[in-house]
Coordinates of C-alpha atoms and ligand atoms in Angstrom, one line a residue:
M1210 CA 205.1 -25.3 34.7
G1211 CA 208.8 -25.9 34.9
V1212 CA 211.4 -23.2 34.2
T1213 CA 212.6 -23.6 30.6
F1214 CA 214.7 -21.0 28.8
P1215 CA 214.1 -20.7 25.1
D1216 CA 216.8 -21.9 22.7
I1217 CA 218.0 -18.6 21.4
P1218 CA 221.6 -17.6 20.4
L1219 CA 221.8 -15.2 23.4
Y1220 CA 221.4 -18.1 25.8
R1221 CA 223.7 -20.6 24.1
G1222 CA 227.1 -21.5 25.6
W1223 CA 228.6 -18.6 27.4
G1224 CA 225.3 -16.7 27.3
A1225 CA 223.4 -19.3 29.3
P1226 CA 221.8 -17.6 32.4
V1227 CA 223.9 -18.4 35.5
R1228 CA 221.1 -17.7 38.0
T1229 CA 223.3 -18.5 41.1
E1230 CA 225.0 -16.3 43.5
S1231 CA 228.6 -16.9 44.6
T1232 CA 230.5 -16.3 47.8
L1233 CA 234.2 -17.2 47.6
R1234 CA 236.9 -16.3 50.1
D1235 CA 240.4 -16.3 48.6
L1236 CA 240.4 -16.7 44.8
E1237 CA 243.0 -19.1 43.5
L1238 CA 246.1 -17.3 42.2
V1239 CA 247.3 -19.2 39.1
Q1240 CA 249.9 -16.7 37.8
G1241 CA 252.1 -13.9 39.0
S1242 CA 251.4 -12.0 42.3
V1243 CA 248.7 -9.5 43.4
P1244 CA 250.3 -6.0 43.8
R1245 CA 250.2 -5.1 47.5
E1246 CA 249.1 -1.5 46.6
L1247 CA 245.8 -2.9 45.4
N1248 CA 243.6 -2.4 48.4
G1249 CA 239.9 -1.9 47.7
T1250 CA 237.0 -3.3 45.7
L1251 CA 236.2 -3.8 42.1
Y1252 CA 232.4 -3.7 41.5
R1253 CA 230.8 -4.7 38.3
C1254 CA 227.3 -5.3 37.1
G1255 CA 225.4 -7.1 34.2
P1256 CA 222.2 -8.8 33.4
D1257 CA 221.4 -12.4 34.3
R1258 CA 217.9 -13.6 33.5
Q1259 CA 215.9 -14.6 36.6
Y1260 CA 213.1 -16.4 34.6
P1261 CA 212.5 -17.1 30.9
P1262 CA 211.4 -14.0 29.1
M1263 CA 207.6 -13.6 28.6
T1264 CA 208.1 -13.0 24.9
G1265 CA 210.2 -16.1 24.2
D1266 CA 213.0 -13.8 23.0
D1267 CA 215.5 -11.5 24.7
I1268 CA 218.1 -8.8 23.9
F1269 CA 221.5 -8.6 25.7
I1270 CA 220.7 -5.3 27.5
D1271 CA 217.7 -6.7 29.3
G1272 CA 217.6 -9.1 32.3
E1273 CA 217.9 -8.8 36.1
G1274 CA 221.0 -7.1 37.4
M1275 CA 223.7 -9.2 39.0
V1276 CA 226.4 -7.3 40.9
H1277 CA 229.9 -8.8 41.2
M1278 CA 232.5 -7.7 43.7
F1279 CA 236.2 -8.5 44.0
R1280 CA 237.7 -7.3 47.3
F1281 CA 241.5 -6.9 47.3
E1282 CA 243.1 -7.0 50.8
D1283 CA 246.8 -7.5 51.4
G1284 CA 247.3 -9.7 48.4
H1285 CA 244.1 -11.7 48.9
V1286 CA 241.0 -11.4 46.6
D1287 CA 237.5 -12.4 47.7
Y1288 CA 234.7 -12.7 45.2
R1289 CA 230.9 -12.3 45.7
S1290 CA 228.0 -12.0 43.4
R1291 CA 224.4 -11.1 44.2
W1292 CA 221.3 -10.3 42.2
V1293 CA 219.8 -6.9 43.1
R1294 CA 216.4 -7.3 44.8
T1295 CA 214.6 -4.7 42.6
E1296 CA 210.8 -4.4 42.9
R1297 CA 210.6 -6.4 39.6
F1298 CA 212.9 -9.1 41.0
V1299 CA 210.9 -9.6 44.2
L1300 CA 207.6 -9.7 42.4
Q1301 CA 208.9 -12.3 39.9
E1302 CA 210.5 -14.4 42.6
K1303 CA 207.1 -14.6 44.3
A1304 CA 205.3 -15.5 41.1
R1305 CA 208.1 -17.9 40.0
R1306 CA 208.0 -16.4 36.5
S1307 CA 208.7 -13.3 34.5
L1308 CA 206.0 -10.6 34.8
F1309 CA 207.7 -7.9 32.8
G1310 CA 207.6 -8.2 29.0
R1311 CA 209.6 -6.7 26.2
Y1312 CA 212.5 -4.4 27.1
R1313 CA 211.0 -1.3 28.7
N1314 CA 207.7 -1.8 27.0
R1315 CA 205.2 -1.5 29.9
Y1316 CA 202.3 -2.4 27.6
T1317 CA 203.7 -5.9 27.3
N1318 CA 203.8 -6.5 31.1
D1319 CA 201.6 -8.8 33.1
P1320 CA 198.6 -6.8 34.3
S1321 CA 199.4 -7.7 37.9
V1322 CA 202.5 -5.4 37.8
A1323 CA 200.9 -2.3 36.5
G1324 CA 202.5 0.8 38.0
K1325 CA 205.5 -1.2 39.5
S1326 CA 209.1 -0.3 38.7
M1327 CA 210.5 -2.0 35.6
G1328 CA 214.1 -1.2 36.6
T1329 CA 216.5 -4.1 36.3
A1330 CA 219.6 -2.5 37.9
N1331 CA 221.8 -4.3 35.3
T1332 CA 224.2 -1.7 33.9
N1333 CA 226.7 0.0 36.2
V1334 CA 227.8 0.5 39.8
V1335 CA 229.1 3.8 41.2
W1336 CA 230.1 5.3 44.5
N1337 CA 228.8 8.7 45.7
G1338 CA 228.0 10.2 49.1
K1339 CA 229.1 7.1 51.0
R1340 CA 226.7 5.0 49.0
L1341 CA 227.2 2.2 46.6
L1342 CA 224.6 2.6 43.8
V1343 CA 223.5 0.1 41.1
L1344 CA 222.2 1.7 38.0
K1345 CA 219.8 1.2 35.1
E1346 CA 218.9 4.2 32.9
D1347 CA 215.1 3.5 33.1
S1348 CA 214.8 3.9 36.8
L1349 CA 216.3 5.3 40.0
P1350 CA 219.6 4.0 41.5
I1351 CA 219.4 1.1 43.9
E1352 CA 221.6 1.4 47.0
V1353 CA 223.3 -1.9 48.0
D1354 CA 225.6 -2.8 51.0
P1355 CA 229.2 -2.4 49.8
D1356 CA 230.4 -5.4 51.9
T1357 CA 227.6 -7.9 51.4
L1358 CA 225.8 -6.6 48.3
D1359 CA 222.5 -6.9 50.1
T1360 CA 219.9 -4.6 48.5
R1361 CA 218.9 -1.6 50.6
S1362 CA 216.5 0.6 48.6
P1363 CA 216.0 2.9 45.7
W1364 CA 217.9 6.2 46.2
D1365 CA 216.3 9.5 45.0
F1366 CA 218.9 11.7 46.7
D1367 CA 216.7 12.3 49.7
G1368 CA 213.7 13.2 47.6
A1369 CA 215.6 15.8 45.6
V1370 CA 215.4 14.0 42.3
R1371 CA 212.0 14.3 40.7
A1372 CA 213.0 12.8 37.4
V1373 CA 211.6 9.2 37.0
S1374 CA 215.0 7.8 36.2
L1375 CA 218.8 8.5 36.2
T1376 CA 221.5 7.5 33.7
A1377 CA 223.7 4.4 34.2
H1378 CA 226.6 6.6 33.2
P1379 CA 227.0 9.4 35.8
K1380 CA 230.4 10.9 36.3
Q1381 CA 231.9 10.7 39.7
D1382 CA 234.6 13.4 40.0
W1383 CA 237.7 12.1 41.9
H1384 CA 238.7 15.7 42.6
T1385 CA 235.5 17.3 43.9
N1386 CA 233.8 14.0 44.8
E1387 CA 230.7 15.3 43.1
L1388 CA 228.4 13.1 41.0
L1389 CA 227.3 14.6 37.7
T1390 CA 224.2 12.8 36.4
F1391 CA 221.1 13.2 34.3
S1392 CA 217.7 11.8 33.3
Y1393 CA 216.3 11.5 29.7
Q1394 CA 212.6 11.0 29.0
A1395 CA 212.7 12.4 32.6
K1396 CA 208.9 12.7 33.0
G1397 CA 208.1 9.2 31.7
D1398 CA 208.2 7.2 28.5
C1399 CA 208.4 9.3 25.3
T1400 CA 208.6 12.6 27.1
R1401 CA 211.2 15.0 25.7
D1402 CA 212.3 16.3 29.1
F1403 CA 216.0 16.1 30.1
A1404 CA 217.2 16.9 33.6
F1405 CA 220.9 17.4 34.6
Y1406 CA 221.9 17.1 38.3
I1407 CA 225.0 17.6 40.4
A1408 CA 225.2 15.7 43.8
D1409 CA 227.9 16.8 46.2
A1410 CA 230.3 14.5 48.1
D1411 CA 227.5 13.7 50.6
G1412 CA 224.9 12.9 48.0
R1413 CA 223.0 16.2 48.3
I1414 CA 221.6 17.6 45.1
V1415 CA 223.3 21.0 44.7
H1416 CA 222.4 21.8 41.1
E1417 CA 219.5 21.0 38.7
M1418 CA 218.8 22.1 35.2
W1419 CA 215.9 21.0 32.8
F1420 CA 215.6 21.4 29.1
E1421 CA 213.8 19.8 26.1
M1422 CA 215.5 17.2 23.9
P1423 CA 215.3 17.5 20.1
Y1424 CA 213.5 14.1 20.1
P1425 CA 212.5 11.5 22.8
G1426 CA 215.5 9.4 22.1
M1427 CA 218.0 7.3 24.0
V1428 CA 220.8 9.1 25.9
H1429 CA 223.0 6.3 27.2
D1430 CA 226.1 8.3 28.1
F1431 CA 227.4 11.9 28.2
A1432 CA 230.7 13.6 29.0
V1433 CA 232.0 16.4 31.1
T1434 CA 235.0 18.7 31.0
D1435 CA 236.4 20.7 33.9
T1436 CA 234.0 23.5 32.9
H1437 CA 231.3 22.1 30.6
V1438 CA 228.8 19.3 30.1
I1439 CA 228.2 17.7 26.6
V1440 CA 225.1 15.6 25.9
P1441 CA 224.8 13.8 22.6
F1442 CA 221.4 12.9 21.0
F1443 CA 221.3 10.1 18.5
P1444 CA 218.2 9.1 16.5
L1445 CA 217.2 6.0 18.4
I1446 CA 213.7 7.3 19.2
T1447 CA 210.7 6.1 21.3
D1448 CA 207.3 6.2 19.8
L1449 CA 204.3 5.8 22.2
E1450 CA 202.0 4.4 19.4
V1451 CA 204.6 1.7 18.7
L1452 CA 204.9 0.9 22.4
K1453 CA 201.1 0.5 22.7
K1454 CA 201.2 -2.0 19.9
G1455 CA 203.8 -4.0 21.8
G1456 CA 206.7 -2.8 19.6
P1457 CA 210.4 -2.1 20.4
F1458 CA 211.3 0.7 22.8
Y1459 CA 213.5 2.4 20.3
Q1460 CA 213.5 2.8 16.5
W1461 CA 216.4 4.0 14.4
H1462 CA 215.7 7.0 12.2
P1463 CA 218.2 7.1 9.3
D1464 CA 216.8 10.4 8.1
K1465 CA 217.4 12.3 11.3
P1466 CA 220.6 14.1 12.4
S1467 CA 222.5 13.8 15.7
Y1468 CA 222.4 16.8 18.0
Y1469 CA 224.7 17.9 20.8
A1470 CA 224.0 20.2 23.8
V1471 CA 227.0 21.9 25.4
F1472 CA 226.5 24.0 28.6
P1473 CA 228.5 25.1 31.6
R1474 CA 228.6 22.7 34.5
R1475 CA 226.5 25.0 36.6
G1476 CA 224.7 26.6 33.7
R1477 CA 221.1 27.5 32.9
A1478 CA 219.0 26.2 30.1
E1479 CA 219.4 29.5 28.3
E1480 CA 223.1 28.9 28.1
I1481 CA 222.9 25.7 26.0
R1482 CA 224.8 25.8 22.7
W1483 CA 223.3 23.4 20.2
F1484 CA 225.3 21.6 17.5
R1485 CA 224.0 19.3 14.7
G1486 CA 225.9 16.5 12.9
P1487 CA 225.4 13.5 10.6
T1488 CA 223.3 10.4 11.4
V1489 CA 225.6 8.5 13.7
S1490 CA 225.3 6.8 17.1
A1491 CA 227.3 5.8 20.1
G1492 CA 226.9 4.1 23.4
H1493 CA 230.0 5.2 25.2
M1494 CA 232.2 8.3 25.6
M1495 CA 235.9 8.0 26.5
N1496 CA 236.5 11.6 27.7
A1497 CA 236.1 15.2 26.8
Y1498 CA 238.1 18.4 27.5
N1499 CA 238.4 22.0 26.5
E1500 CA 241.2 23.5 24.4
G1501 CA 240.8 27.3 24.1
D1502 CA 237.3 27.8 22.7
R1503 CA 237.1 24.3 21.3
L1504 CA 235.7 21.2 23.1
H1505 CA 236.9 17.8 22.2
L1506 CA 234.7 14.7 22.7
D1507 CA 236.3 11.2 22.2
L1508 CA 233.7 8.4 21.8
A1509 CA 233.2 4.9 20.3
L1510 CA 231.3 6.1 17.2
Y1511 CA 229.1 4.0 14.9
Q1512 CA 228.5 5.4 11.4
G1513 CA 224.9 4.3 11.7
N1514 CA 222.7 2.3 14.2
C1515 CA 224.6 0.9 17.2
F1516 CA 221.8 -1.6 18.1
E1517 CA 220.9 -4.3 15.6
F1518 CA 217.8 -5.2 17.7
F1519 CA 216.3 -1.7 17.5
P1520 CA 214.9 -1.7 13.9
S1521 CA 214.7 1.2 11.5
A1522 CA 211.4 3.2 11.6
D1523 CA 211.2 3.2 7.8
G1524 CA 211.7 -0.6 7.5
S1525 CA 215.1 -0.2 5.9
P1526 CA 217.5 -3.0 6.7
Y1527 CA 220.1 -2.8 9.5
K1528 CA 223.5 -1.8 8.2
P1529 CA 226.4 -3.1 10.4
A1530 CA 228.8 -0.3 11.3
P1531 CA 231.8 -1.0 13.7
P1532 CA 232.4 1.3 16.6
Q1533 CA 235.6 3.4 16.1
L1534 CA 237.3 5.7 18.5
T1535 CA 236.5 9.2 17.0
R1536 CA 237.1 12.7 18.1
L1537 CA 234.3 15.2 17.7
T1538 CA 235.4 18.8 18.1
F1539 CA 233.0 21.6 18.9
D1540 CA 233.7 25.2 18.2
L1541 CA 232.4 27.2 21.2
S1542 CA 233.2 30.6 19.5
G1543 CA 230.1 30.4 17.4
R1544 CA 231.8 29.9 14.0
S1545 CA 230.2 26.5 13.3
E1546 CA 227.2 24.5 14.3
T1547 CA 228.7 21.3 13.0
P1548 CA 231.3 19.3 14.9
E1549 CA 234.5 18.3 13.1
M1550 CA 234.9 14.5 13.0
K1551 CA 238.3 12.8 13.1
L1552 CA 239.0 9.1 13.3
I1553 CA 241.5 8.3 16.2
V1554 CA 242.1 4.6 15.4
S1555 CA 240.4 2.4 12.8
T1556 CA 240.6 -0.8 14.9
P1557 CA 237.0 -1.4 16.2
D1558 CA 236.7 -0.7 19.9
E1559 CA 234.1 -0.4 22.6
M1560 CA 233.7 0.2 26.4
P1561 CA 236.2 3.1 26.5
R1562 CA 237.6 4.0 30.0
I1563 CA 240.3 6.3 31.3
D1564 CA 242.3 7.1 34.4
E1565 CA 239.3 8.8 36.1
R1566 CA 241.6 11.4 37.7
W1567 CA 241.9 12.9 34.2
M1568 CA 238.2 13.1 33.6
G1569 CA 237.4 16.3 31.8
K1570 CA 241.0 17.3 31.5
P1571 CA 243.5 17.1 28.6
Y1572 CA 244.6 13.5 28.9
R1573 CA 246.9 11.1 27.2
Y1574 CA 245.7 7.5 27.7
G1575 CA 242.4 5.7 27.0
Y1576 CA 241.7 2.0 27.6
M1577 CA 239.1 -0.2 25.9
I1578 CA 238.0 -3.5 24.5
C1579 CA 239.2 -3.8 20.9
R1580 CA 239.4 -6.2 18.0
Q1581 CA 242.5 -8.4 17.7
P1582 CA 243.0 -10.3 14.5
G1583 CA 242.2 -14.0 15.1
A1584 CA 240.4 -13.4 18.4
R1585 CA 237.0 -14.9 18.8
A1586 CA 234.2 -12.4 19.5
G1587 CA 233.1 -12.1 23.1
D1588 CA 229.7 -11.0 24.3
I1589 CA 230.3 -7.5 23.2
G1590 CA 232.3 -8.6 20.3
M1591 CA 236.0 -7.9 20.8
G1592 CA 238.8 -10.1 22.3
A1593 CA 241.6 -7.7 23.2
I1594 CA 242.3 -4.9 25.7
G1595 CA 243.8 -1.8 24.1
R1596 CA 245.5 1.3 25.4
I1597 CA 245.4 4.3 23.1
D1598 CA 248.1 7.0 23.5
H1599 CA 246.6 10.2 22.2
Q1600 CA 250.0 11.8 22.1
T1601 CA 251.7 9.3 19.8
G1602 CA 248.6 7.7 18.3
E1603 CA 250.0 4.3 19.3
L1604 CA 247.5 1.5 20.2
V1605 CA 249.0 -1.2 22.4
T1606 CA 247.0 -4.4 22.9
W1607 CA 246.9 -7.5 24.9
A1608 CA 244.6 -10.5 24.3
P1609 CA 244.2 -13.6 26.4
G1610 CA 244.4 -15.9 23.4
P1611 CA 242.1 -18.0 21.3
D1612 CA 238.7 -19.1 22.7
C1613 CA 238.6 -16.1 25.1
G1614 CA 236.9 -12.8 25.5
V1615 CA 237.5 -9.8 27.6
Q1616 CA 235.2 -7.4 29.5
E1617 CA 235.5 -3.6 30.1
P1618 CA 238.9 -2.7 31.7
I1619 CA 238.9 -0.7 34.9
F1620 CA 241.9 1.5 35.7
V1621 CA 243.3 1.7 39.2
P1622 CA 245.9 4.3 40.0
R1623 CA 249.1 2.9 41.7
R1624 CA 248.6 5.5 44.5
P1625 CA 247.1 8.9 45.0
G1626 CA 249.2 11.4 43.1
A1627 CA 250.7 8.8 40.7
P1628 CA 251.1 10.2 37.2
E1629 CA 248.4 9.6 34.6
G1630 CA 248.3 5.9 33.5
D1631 CA 250.6 4.7 36.3
G1632 CA 248.6 1.8 37.7
W1633 CA 246.7 -1.4 36.8
L1634 CA 243.8 -2.5 34.6
L1635 CA 241.5 -5.0 36.2
V1636 CA 239.9 -7.2 33.5
L1637 CA 237.5 -10.1 33.5
V1638 CA 238.5 -12.8 31.0
N1639 CA 235.9 -15.1 29.5
R1640 CA 237.4 -18.6 29.2
F1641 CA 234.8 -19.8 26.7
A1642 CA 236.2 -23.3 26.3
E1643 CA 236.2 -23.8 30.1
M1644 CA 233.0 -22.0 30.7
R1645 CA 234.5 -20.0 33.6
S1646 CA 236.2 -16.6 34.2
D1647 CA 239.6 -15.3 35.3
L1648 CA 240.2 -11.8 36.8
V1649 CA 243.5 -10.5 35.5
V1650 CA 245.6 -7.6 36.7
L1651 CA 247.5 -5.9 33.9
D1652 CA 250.2 -3.3 34.3
A1653 CA 248.6 -0.4 32.4
Q1654 CA 252.1 0.8 31.3
N1655 CA 253.2 -2.6 30.1
L1656 CA 250.0 -4.1 28.7
A1657 CA 251.6 -6.2 26.0
E1658 CA 253.6 -8.1 28.5
G1659 CA 250.5 -9.7 29.9
P1660 CA 249.0 -10.0 33.4
V1661 CA 251.0 -9.5 36.5
A1662 CA 248.4 -11.6 38.3
T1663 CA 245.7 -14.1 37.2
L1664 CA 243.0 -15.0 39.6
R1665 CA 241.1 -18.1 38.7
L1666 CA 237.3 -18.2 39.2
P1667 CA 235.7 -21.6 39.4
V1668 CA 232.5 -20.0 38.0
R1669 CA 231.4 -18.0 35.0
V1670 CA 230.9 -14.2 35.1
R1671 CA 228.5 -14.3 32.2
M1672 CA 228.5 -10.7 31.1
T1673 CA 229.0 -7.4 32.9
F1674 CA 228.7 -4.0 31.3
H1675 CA 230.4 -1.5 33.6
G1676 CA 231.7 -1.0 37.1
C1677 CA 234.1 1.0 39.3
W1678 CA 237.0 0.8 41.7
V1679 CA 236.4 1.9 45.3
P1680 CA 239.7 2.2 47.2
E1681 CA 239.7 0.9 50.8
S1682 CA 240.2 4.5 52.0
T1683 CA 237.3 5.7 49.9
A1684 CA 235.0 3.1 51.5
R1685 CA 236.1 4.2 54.9
T1686 CA 236.0 8.0 54.4
G1687 CA 233.4 8.3 51.6
R1688 CA 235.9 10.3 49.5
Y1689 CA 238.1 9.6 46.5
V1690 CA 241.6 11.1 46.7
A1691 CA 243.0 11.9 43.2
Ligands
V55_89 C1 222.7 0.5 26.7 C2 222.7 -0.5 27.7 C3 221.6 -0.7 28.4 C4 220.4 -0.1 28.2 C5 220.4 0.9 27.2 O1 224.9 0.1 25.9 C6 221.5 1.1 26.4 C7 223.8 0.8 25.9 C8 222.7 -2.3 29.8 O2 221.5 -1.6 29.4 O3 219.3 -0.4 28.9
FE90 FE1 226.9 1.6 29.0

């Protein structure tokens, strides 16, 4: 009855579960110097399997959430990682084995955990209402202590959120300090209910709107403009009969279109404008903004299914399609129900981010992971960090070199009021050959010159999806200052 992980590609080499928690005061500085203006904490989150999966197989978006924090203080950087003590984690810890089966399929769970939360808290970390929240789109946020990462409890916004889950991609507005968030399949698996919420700077729900989705699909991310909300629907769809047979949570439907709902930030369901487009998909949005009566949405778009492990419903084979930064333009004047589609750069890219102070506004710069010729694929497939300049179309990249990967870049402004893009990118570098990580600080305006500081971790940060920067003043006051 020992713990033996299956020999699957996901767990080989860099992907081997780490399963330990680290506490390290003062990371080693091996290059450059840490800018004194960097005062605050970088939080990130990703899956790290607690016990071997019940099914003998695994997919990279499953597994118990491990939160990582890097606290910058007067040129010093302290590192800490902690698993989130979700209901699932605690039950499994006691049983000394996995009790939850296939990704989100409750019909494959051990009978002893019927009715328990399946949430893994493995996707993102955000700050709102003086709370640090760890997120997974299948369940409610989990509040953790911002200094120790000790788990507090699930957060339902003081009982105001009646949806069963909230997205891992809410938008925290640095200007209003509101959190714009949503739930899909909001009344349970396979329901078509969608709920949109706005929480104020103190974490009080001040707006709520419900509507029905075109199909019970996955809605991983959305976008907001200063005035509007845009929600994309791609045909990765849940089928209750398939779940009951122990099948995958989503199936790809190559015969179904994409849909887009556009509505005012504080709108009612009757105000939704519906658009319809080709069969495409995307995990992540870069930004959106209004220009006259048009709305632009920039996203890492796949001309097909973005998840190889969610099979086609009709049995057709998976067709690889690289994610490419694309602009969808929606005409809000009523002249067209179909978005215009324009490629921004052909270089494959994922995990798009921005200077958050420009969220929802006409903006110039975007940051992402992208492909670099000769770079070895990392966990999410791309070995370089890129900055796209929407004004000139120029893509500037930096790559840590052979046998390395990079994780999603997080932008930190130099100071409140600094111009767009004036600041740093914080990036975790996977040193595959050494089986450990570095945290690098890049000057966002001089990416190609390489890091201004490299902090050496003696351990591996296996994989993180997303995270955020919380300035020291924000941790103290509860508010971002744009
Ligand atoms: C995604 C990630 C998830 C998930 C569903 O990137 C979709 C898309 C990290 O978990 O559960
Ligand atoms: Fe995501």
